[in-house]
Coordinates of C-alpha atoms in Angstrom, one line a residue:
Chain A
M1 CA 41.1 141.5 11.6
K2 CA 43.9 139.0 11.1
A3 CA 43.4 134.9 10.3
A4 CA 43.8 132.9 13.1
S5 CA 46.8 131.3 11.1
D6 CA 48.7 134.8 10.5
L7 CA 47.9 135.4 14.2
C8 CA 49.6 132.2 15.6
S9 CA 52.4 132.3 13.1
S10 CA 53.5 136.0 14.6
R11 CA 52.9 135.1 18.0
R12 CA 54.9 132.0 17.8
E13 CA 57.6 133.9 15.9
E14 CA 57.4 136.8 18.1
A15 CA 57.9 133.9 21.1
L16 CA 61.1 132.7 19.0
I17 CA 62.4 135.9 18.9
N18 CA 62.4 136.9 22.2
A19 CA 64.0 133.3 23.1
E20 CA 67.3 134.5 21.1
R21 CA 67.1 137.4 22.9
G22 CA 66.7 135.7 26.1
T23 CA 63.8 138.5 27.2
R24 CA 61.9 137.4 30.3
N25 CA 58.3 138.5 28.5
A26 CA 58.8 135.4 26.1
E27 CA 55.3 134.4 25.0
F28 CA 54.6 130.8 25.4
D29 CA 51.6 128.7 25.8
E30 CA 50.0 125.6 24.2
S31 CA 48.4 127.2 21.3
L32 CA 51.8 127.8 20.0
L33 CA 52.8 124.3 20.2
M34 CA 49.5 123.9 18.1
S35 CA 51.1 126.0 15.2
A36 CA 53.4 123.5 14.0
A37 CA 50.7 120.8 13.9
A38 CA 48.2 122.9 12.7
F39 CA 49.6 124.0 9.3
P40 CA 50.5 121.4 6.5
N41 CA 53.7 123.4 5.5
R42 CA 55.1 123.2 9.2
Q43 CA 54.1 120.0 10.3
P44 CA 57.4 117.9 11.6
T45 CA 57.5 114.7 9.7
S46 CA 59.1 112.7 12.3
R47 CA 60.0 112.4 16.1
S48 CA 63.4 114.2 15.5
A49 CA 61.9 117.0 13.7
L50 CA 58.9 117.7 16.6
A51 CA 61.3 118.0 19.0
R52 CA 63.5 120.2 17.0
A53 CA 60.9 122.4 16.2
R54 CA 60.2 122.4 19.8
V55 CA 63.8 123.4 21.3
P56 CA 63.2 127.3 20.6
L57 CA 59.9 126.9 22.6
A58 CA 61.6 125.3 25.4
R59 CA 64.3 127.6 25.5
A60 CA 61.9 130.6 25.7
A61 CA 59.9 128.9 28.4
L62 CA 63.3 129.4 30.6
A63 CA 62.8 133.0 30.6
D64 CA 59.6 132.8 32.5
C65 CA 60.0 129.2 34.2
H66 CA 57.0 127.2 34.8
L67 CA 58.2 123.8 33.6
C68 CA 57.5 121.8 36.7
A69 CA 54.3 122.6 39.0
H70 CA 56.3 124.7 41.5
H71 CA 56.0 127.6 38.7
C72 CA 58.7 129.7 40.1
G73 CA 58.5 132.1 37.1
V74 CA 62.0 133.1 37.4
N75 CA 64.2 133.9 34.1
R76 CA 66.6 131.0 34.1
L77 CA 68.0 132.5 30.9
A78 CA 69.1 135.6 33.2
G79 CA 70.9 133.8 35.5
E80 CA 67.8 133.4 38.1
R81 CA 67.4 130.4 40.4
G82 CA 64.1 128.6 41.0
L83 CA 63.5 125.7 43.6
C84 CA 65.6 123.2 41.4
H85 CA 68.4 125.9 41.1
A86 CA 69.0 125.1 37.5
G87 CA 70.0 127.5 35.1
A88 CA 70.1 127.6 31.2
D89 CA 72.6 124.9 31.1
A90 CA 71.8 121.1 31.5
R91 CA 74.6 118.8 32.5
V92 CA 74.7 114.7 32.7
F93 CA 76.1 112.9 35.6
S94 CA 75.3 109.5 33.9
A95 CA 75.1 108.0 30.8
Q96 CA 75.5 104.0 30.4
V97 CA 74.0 100.4 29.6
E98 CA 71.7 99.3 32.8
V99 CA 69.4 96.5 33.5
S100 CA 68.1 98.0 36.9
D101 CA 64.7 99.0 35.2
E102 CA 61.6 97.1 34.1
L103 CA 62.3 93.4 32.5
E104 CA 60.4 94.9 29.4
L105 CA 62.9 98.1 28.9
I106 CA 66.2 96.2 29.6
P107 CA 69.0 97.0 28.7
V108 CA 68.3 100.2 28.4
F109 CA 70.6 103.2 27.9
A110 CA 70.1 105.6 30.6
I111 CA 71.2 109.1 30.1
A112 CA 70.7 110.9 33.9
F113 CA 70.3 115.0 33.7
S114 CA 71.7 116.3 36.7
G115 CA 69.3 118.9 39.2
C116 CA 65.8 118.0 40.4
D117 CA 62.5 119.9 41.1
L118 CA 61.8 117.8 44.4
R119 CA 64.2 117.5 47.5
C120 CA 63.5 113.7 48.5
D121 CA 65.9 113.3 51.8
F122 CA 66.4 109.5 50.7
C123 CA 67.1 110.2 47.3
I124 CA 69.6 108.1 45.7
T125 CA 71.1 110.0 43.7
G126 CA 71.2 112.8 46.0
A127 CA 74.6 114.8 45.3
E128 CA 73.6 115.0 41.8
S129 CA 69.8 115.5 41.9
W130 CA 70.1 118.4 44.5
N131 CA 73.0 119.9 42.4
P132 CA 72.5 120.8 38.8
R133 CA 75.8 121.8 38.4
A134 CA 76.9 118.3 39.3
G135 CA 78.2 116.4 36.2
Q136 CA 79.3 117.2 33.0
L137 CA 78.0 120.0 30.9
L138 CA 75.5 118.9 28.1
Q139 CA 76.4 121.2 25.1
G140 CA 73.7 121.3 22.7
L141 CA 73.6 122.2 18.7
E142 CA 71.9 125.6 19.9
H143 CA 73.8 126.5 22.9
S144 CA 77.2 125.9 21.1
R145 CA 76.2 128.0 18.6
R146 CA 75.1 130.6 20.9
R147 CA 78.5 130.4 23.3
H148 CA 80.7 130.4 19.9
G149 CA 78.9 133.4 18.5
L150 CA 80.4 135.1 21.8
G151 CA 83.8 133.8 21.1
Q152 CA 83.9 131.8 23.9
S153 CA 83.3 128.1 25.2
I154 CA 81.7 127.8 28.4
A155 CA 83.3 124.7 28.6
A156 CA 86.7 126.1 27.9
V157 CA 86.4 129.2 30.7
Q158 CA 85.5 126.9 33.1
N159 CA 88.2 124.2 32.7
L160 CA 85.1 121.6 32.7
S161 CA 84.9 118.8 30.6
A162 CA 81.8 118.5 28.5
Q163 CA 79.8 116.2 26.3
S164 CA 77.8 117.1 23.3
T165 CA 74.3 116.1 22.4
S166 CA 75.4 114.5 19.7
D167 CA 78.1 112.4 21.6
I168 CA 75.5 111.2 23.8
A169 CA 73.3 110.4 21.0
A170 CA 76.1 108.4 19.4
R171 CA 76.5 106.4 22.3
A172 CA 73.2 105.9 22.6
K173 CA 72.8 104.5 19.0
S174 CA 75.9 102.6 19.9
A175 CA 74.3 100.9 22.9
L176 CA 71.2 100.0 20.3
A177 CA 73.2 98.5 17.9
K178 CA 75.1 96.4 20.2
G179 CA 71.4 95.0 21.7
A180 CA 70.0 98.2 24.1
R181 CA 66.2 97.6 24.2
S182 CA 65.3 101.5 24.6
I183 CA 67.1 104.8 25.6
M184 CA 66.0 106.2 29.0
I185 CA 66.2 109.9 29.8
L186 CA 66.0 110.2 33.4
G187 CA 67.6 112.5 36.5
G188 CA 67.4 114.0 39.2
E189 CA 64.4 115.2 37.3
P190 CA 64.6 116.0 33.2
T191 CA 61.7 118.4 33.2
I192 CA 63.8 120.9 34.5
H193 CA 66.1 120.8 31.4
L194 CA 63.4 120.3 28.4
P195 CA 65.7 122.3 25.9
A196 CA 68.6 120.0 26.0
V197 CA 66.2 116.8 26.6
L198 CA 64.3 118.3 23.0
E199 CA 67.6 118.7 21.2
L200 CA 69.0 115.3 22.7
V201 CA 65.6 113.6 21.3
A202 CA 66.2 115.6 17.9
T203 CA 69.5 113.7 17.5
L204 CA 68.4 110.0 18.6
P205 CA 66.6 107.3 16.1
D206 CA 63.1 108.1 15.2
D207 CA 62.4 104.3 15.6
A208 CA 64.4 104.0 19.0
K209 CA 62.1 103.0 21.8
L210 CA 62.2 106.2 24.3
V211 CA 61.7 106.1 27.9
W212 CA 60.6 109.3 30.0
K213 CA 61.4 108.7 33.4
T214 CA 60.1 111.4 35.7
N215 CA 58.7 112.4 39.1
A216 CA 55.5 113.1 37.3
H217 CA 55.8 116.9 38.7
G218 CA 56.0 118.6 35.5
S219 CA 53.6 121.5 34.4
A220 CA 50.7 121.4 31.7
Q221 CA 53.4 123.4 30.0
A222 CA 56.0 120.9 30.1
R223 CA 53.7 117.8 29.0
A224 CA 52.7 120.2 25.8
L225 CA 56.7 120.0 25.2
L226 CA 56.9 116.6 25.6
D227 CA 53.5 115.6 23.7
G228 CA 54.4 112.5 21.4
L229 CA 57.8 112.5 21.9
F230 CA 58.3 109.3 24.1
D231 CA 57.2 105.7 23.7
V232 CA 57.0 104.9 27.8
W233 CA 56.5 107.5 30.4
L234 CA 58.2 105.8 33.7
A235 CA 56.6 107.9 36.4
D236 CA 56.9 107.7 40.2
Y237 CA 54.3 108.3 42.4
K238 CA 56.2 108.3 45.5
F239 CA 53.8 109.6 48.1
G240 CA 50.1 108.9 48.9
N241 CA 49.5 112.3 50.9
D242 CA 50.9 115.8 51.1
T243 CA 51.8 115.7 54.5
C244 CA 54.7 113.1 53.5
A245 CA 55.4 114.8 50.7
L246 CA 55.9 117.8 52.3
R247 CA 58.1 116.5 55.0
L248 CA 60.0 114.2 52.9
S249 CA 60.4 116.1 50.0
R250 CA 59.5 119.8 50.5
T251 CA 56.9 119.5 48.0
P252 CA 53.5 121.0 48.3
D253 CA 50.2 119.9 46.7
Y254 CA 52.1 116.7 45.6
T255 CA 49.3 114.7 45.3
R256 CA 46.9 116.6 43.1
V257 CA 50.1 117.2 40.7
V258 CA 51.0 113.9 40.5
R259 CA 47.6 112.3 39.7
E260 CA 47.0 115.6 37.2
N261 CA 50.2 114.1 35.2
L262 CA 49.4 110.6 35.4
V263 CA 46.0 111.2 34.6
W264 CA 47.0 112.8 31.6
V265 CA 49.6 110.4 30.1
A266 CA 46.9 107.8 30.5
R267 CA 44.4 109.4 29.1
E268 CA 45.7 111.8 27.0
A269 CA 48.8 109.9 25.4
G270 CA 47.9 106.7 26.3
F271 CA 45.7 103.4 26.1
A272 CA 42.6 105.1 26.9
H273 CA 42.7 107.5 24.2
F274 CA 43.1 105.1 21.5
A275 CA 39.1 104.6 22.6
K276 CA 38.1 108.2 21.2
C277 CA 40.7 107.8 18.7
V278 CA 39.6 109.7 15.2
T279 CA 39.5 107.2 12.3
S280 CA 37.3 109.7 10.6
S281 CA 36.4 113.3 10.6
H282 CA 32.3 112.4 11.0
S283 CA 32.9 110.5 13.9
C284 CA 35.8 112.6 15.6
P285 CA 34.7 113.0 19.6
V286 CA 36.6 116.5 19.3
A287 CA 34.0 118.2 17.4
A288 CA 32.3 119.2 20.4
G289 CA 34.2 122.6 21.0
R290 CA 37.1 122.0 18.7
S291 CA 38.8 125.2 17.2
D292 CA 39.3 126.2 13.4
H293 CA 43.1 124.8 14.4
A294 CA 41.9 121.3 15.6
D295 CA 39.3 121.4 12.7
R296 CA 42.7 121.8 10.1
A297 CA 44.8 119.5 12.2
I298 CA 42.5 116.9 12.4
S299 CA 41.8 117.3 8.8
N300 CA 45.6 117.1 8.0
A301 CA 45.7 113.8 10.1
L302 CA 43.3 112.2 8.3
G303 CA 45.5 112.7 5.1
T304 CA 48.6 111.0 7.2
G305 CA 47.2 109.0 9.4
S306 CA 49.6 110.3 12.0
I307 CA 47.5 112.1 14.3
V308 CA 45.1 111.5 16.9
A309 CA 42.7 113.6 18.6
S310 CA 41.4 113.1 22.0
G311 CA 38.0 113.9 23.2
D312 CA 38.7 116.4 25.9
G313 CA 36.9 119.0 24.0
R314 CA 39.1 121.7 24.7
G315 CA 39.9 121.9 21.2
A316 CA 43.7 122.1 21.3
S317 CA 43.9 118.5 21.9
V318 CA 45.6 116.7 18.9
R319 CA 48.4 114.8 19.3
T320 CA 51.2 113.9 16.7
H321 CA 52.2 110.4 17.2
F322 CA 54.9 108.5 15.5
A323 CA 54.0 104.5 16.4
K324 CA 51.4 102.5 15.5
C325 CA 48.1 102.4 17.3
V326 CA 45.8 99.2 17.1
I327 CA 43.1 101.2 16.0
C328 CA 44.1 104.1 13.9
G329 CA 47.9 103.4 13.5
G330 CA 48.5 106.2 15.4
Y331 CA 51.0 106.4 18.4
S332 CA 50.6 104.0 21.7
C333 CA 52.3 105.8 24.3
E334 CA 52.7 103.8 27.3
L335 CA 52.7 104.3 30.9
I336 CA 54.6 102.5 33.9
V337 CA 53.9 103.7 37.3
R338 CA 56.7 103.3 40.1
H339 CA 56.2 103.3 43.8
L340 CA 59.5 102.9 46.2
L341 CA 58.4 101.2 49.3
M342 CA 59.5 103.2 52.1
P343 CA 59.9 101.7 55.6
G344 CA 57.4 102.9 57.8
H345 CA 54.9 104.1 54.7
I346 CA 53.0 101.4 53.8
E347 CA 49.5 102.6 55.0
C348 CA 50.0 106.1 54.9
C349 CA 51.8 106.0 51.1
W350 CA 51.6 102.9 49.4
R351 CA 47.9 102.0 50.6
P352 CA 46.3 105.4 48.9
V353 CA 48.6 105.1 46.0
A354 CA 47.5 101.7 45.4
E355 CA 44.0 102.5 45.8
W356 CA 44.3 105.5 43.8
L357 CA 45.8 103.3 41.0
A358 CA 43.2 100.6 40.9
S359 CA 40.4 103.1 41.0
E360 CA 41.4 105.8 38.4
L361 CA 44.0 104.1 36.6
P362 CA 42.3 100.3 36.5
G363 CA 45.1 97.8 34.4
V364 CA 48.1 100.6 34.2
K365 CA 51.4 98.8 34.9
V366 CA 52.7 99.3 38.4
N367 CA 56.2 98.3 39.4
L368 CA 56.7 98.0 43.2
R369 CA 60.3 98.6 44.0
S370 CA 61.2 97.2 47.4
G371 CA 64.6 97.7 47.7
F372 CA 64.8 101.1 49.6
W373 CA 68.0 102.3 50.6
P374 CA 68.7 104.6 53.3
A375 CA 70.8 107.1 51.1
W376 CA 71.4 110.7 51.1
Q377 CA 69.7 112.3 54.1
A378 CA 67.2 109.8 54.7
A379 CA 68.6 109.7 58.5
R380 CA 66.8 112.6 59.1
H381 CA 63.8 110.8 59.5
P382 CA 64.2 108.2 62.1
E383 CA 61.8 105.7 59.9
L384 CA 63.8 105.8 57.0
R385 CA 66.8 104.9 58.8
R386 CA 66.7 101.0 57.8
T387 CA 65.5 99.2 54.6
T388 CA 61.8 97.6 54.2
S389 CA 61.3 94.6 56.4
D390 CA 60.3 91.5 54.5
A391 CA 56.9 91.6 56.3
E392 CA 56.1 95.1 54.9
T393 CA 57.2 93.8 51.4
E394 CA 54.7 91.0 51.9
R395 CA 51.9 93.4 53.1
A396 CA 52.5 95.9 50.3
L397 CA 52.3 93.2 47.9
A398 CA 49.5 91.6 49.4
L399 CA 47.7 94.8 48.9
A400 CA 48.5 95.0 45.4
H401 CA 46.8 91.6 44.8
E402 CA 44.2 92.5 46.6
L403 CA 43.1 95.5 44.6
G404 CA 44.0 93.7 41.5
L405 CA 47.1 95.9 40.3
N406 CA 48.6 94.8 37.5
L407 CA 52.2 94.2 38.8
I408 CA 55.3 94.4 36.6
E409 CA 58.6 93.5 37.3
Chain B
V1 CA 83.7 110.7 24.3
T2 CA 86.4 110.3 27.2
P3 CA 85.0 110.1 30.7
P4 CA 87.0 112.4 33.2
P5 CA 89.3 110.6 34.6
N6 CA 88.3 110.5 38.2
K7 CA 85.0 108.7 37.1
P8 CA 84.9 105.2 35.9
A9 CA 82.8 105.0 32.3
A10 CA 79.9 103.0 33.9
T11 CA 79.1 102.7 37.7
T12 CA 77.0 100.4 40.1
E13 CA 76.7 101.3 43.7
L14 CA 75.9 98.4 46.1
L15 CA 75.1 98.6 49.5
L16 CA 76.1 95.9 51.9
L17 CA 73.8 95.3 54.8
P18 CA 74.8 93.5 58.1
D19 CA 72.3 90.9 57.5
G20 CA 74.1 90.1 54.3
Q21 CA 71.5 91.5 52.2
V22 CA 73.3 93.3 49.0
L23 CA 71.4 96.3 47.6
A24 CA 72.7 97.5 44.0
H25 CA 71.5 100.6 42.3
N26 CA 72.4 101.4 38.3
I27 CA 72.8 97.6 37.8
T28 CA 75.3 97.6 34.6
P29 CA 75.0 94.1 32.6
T30 CA 78.1 92.9 33.8
M31 CA 77.2 93.7 37.3
A32 CA 73.8 91.8 36.8
A33 CA 75.6 88.8 35.8
L34 CA 77.8 88.8 38.8
L35 CA 75.1 89.2 41.3
A36 CA 73.1 86.3 39.9
E37 CA 76.2 84.1 40.3
L38 CA 76.8 85.1 43.6
N39 CA 73.1 84.5 44.6
P40 CA 71.2 81.9 42.1
A41 CA 68.5 82.0 44.1
D42 CA 67.9 85.4 43.4
E43 CA 65.2 85.3 40.8
P44 CA 64.8 88.7 39.8
M45 CA 68.4 89.5 39.4
R46 CA 68.6 86.3 37.1
L47 CA 65.9 87.6 34.8
R48 CA 68.1 90.8 34.4
A49 CA 71.2 88.7 33.8
V50 CA 69.4 86.5 31.1
A51 CA 67.9 90.0 29.7
S52 CA 71.3 91.3 29.1
E53 CA 72.9 87.8 27.7
A54 CA 69.6 87.7 25.6
S55 CA 70.7 90.9 23.9
G56 CA 72.6 89.3 21.5
S57 CA 75.8 91.4 21.1
F58 CA 75.7 92.3 24.9
A59 CA 78.1 89.9 25.3
E60 CA 80.7 91.6 23.9
L61 CA 80.5 94.2 26.2
R62 CA 81.0 91.4 29.0
N63 CA 84.5 91.2 27.6
C64 CA 84.8 94.8 27.6
P65 CA 86.6 96.0 31.3
D66 CA 84.5 99.4 31.5
E67 CA 81.9 98.7 29.4
A68 CA 82.0 101.9 28.4
I69 CA 79.8 101.7 25.3
G70 CA 80.6 104.9 23.1
C71 CA 84.1 105.2 24.7
P72 CA 87.3 104.6 22.5
S73 CA 88.0 101.7 23.9
A74 CA 85.1 100.2 23.1
E75 CA 84.4 101.1 19.7

């Protein structure tokens, strides 16, 4: 019988080999990610190293794509397309310094990936978000190597301008040097381009404040690949019910998925996590149900002070972090929830969102955005042909105050 | 990195409404300063302009015509 470490190692290597071949059956599960953290000689020592170690896994995931909650299962490496229409290549349609976001984050160097897994008719960047082929091709290190190995560059073949991951990273570093406070990766929806995102993170400074701007529609697989890499999760909670979500963004099962993501960030990687922080092996709340892998990882963590374990009892719950936790010196990942007020959707959307946040994530930072812009195909819906009224905004704010939400600008 | 010729290095989108409201998207530091000057009563925009100014060397970006951080003209 194989030892657990050998088994894990061989499965991981098999997945890597499959990824290189682009085969559909590339194996992937969360336990593969654990292997890097579980074995001392493979444990990444920095955020960039951790991101780099996950790139092959993310690429393997494209062969049977379940990065978002649509779970299309298509082989993007072989040219198949799911609901987001994205292939194996990632494109960037904007990379610039902005001050539109939360005051605690700005100025931010915002890197926007083309394509999205949602189809919001009111999307303010609809042309780019609905089209993963918009913008400039982003050539990552692995991608370039693969293309050059075939003797041709996709950019040259298609006569498209392209940016390299290192070019973007250099611009981000320059922005930081000139006073930008954080680097934000967004879309469209960046989750659908995780291989490129991880390559990008691998080239960014380890001490940079990284913000993950997401529609919170990712899968557990995507969350595993992202775990421990971002300082702030800036997550949209757009719709207060599944009917509006389906009608306005063609997204089924929206509420469950978004809530699952938000709870994961808050509970598994965020402030609630620290209450269960492991500072000694004997007080570890993971003890009930921990696996051998978790045991070894926790032991390793205690040696480095860099790993925090959560108390979900599933065993595969070790998190690797690289910033400071007030309890253990581990990581402090922050969650900010955004809601864009939509005209005519205060009661059906904002109220349920606000009530759920107040009930399930008390104290979480909430940014209530009032500048609805009837963009893209918003006119398909009569109520979205205008901006929100002052009365609607005031009513929404009053509800937020009534519920005691922690509003931020 | 040279942006494609048909696209500026940095972009802000504005929506001017008939009632005089101005909505802005992807606000750059320069645009925040401009909008704050246009409407000093707009407190959120003033805070964004202040955040830009407070970030020290961002002042030099204000003098850069295209704000293209990392672009040859701004390096």
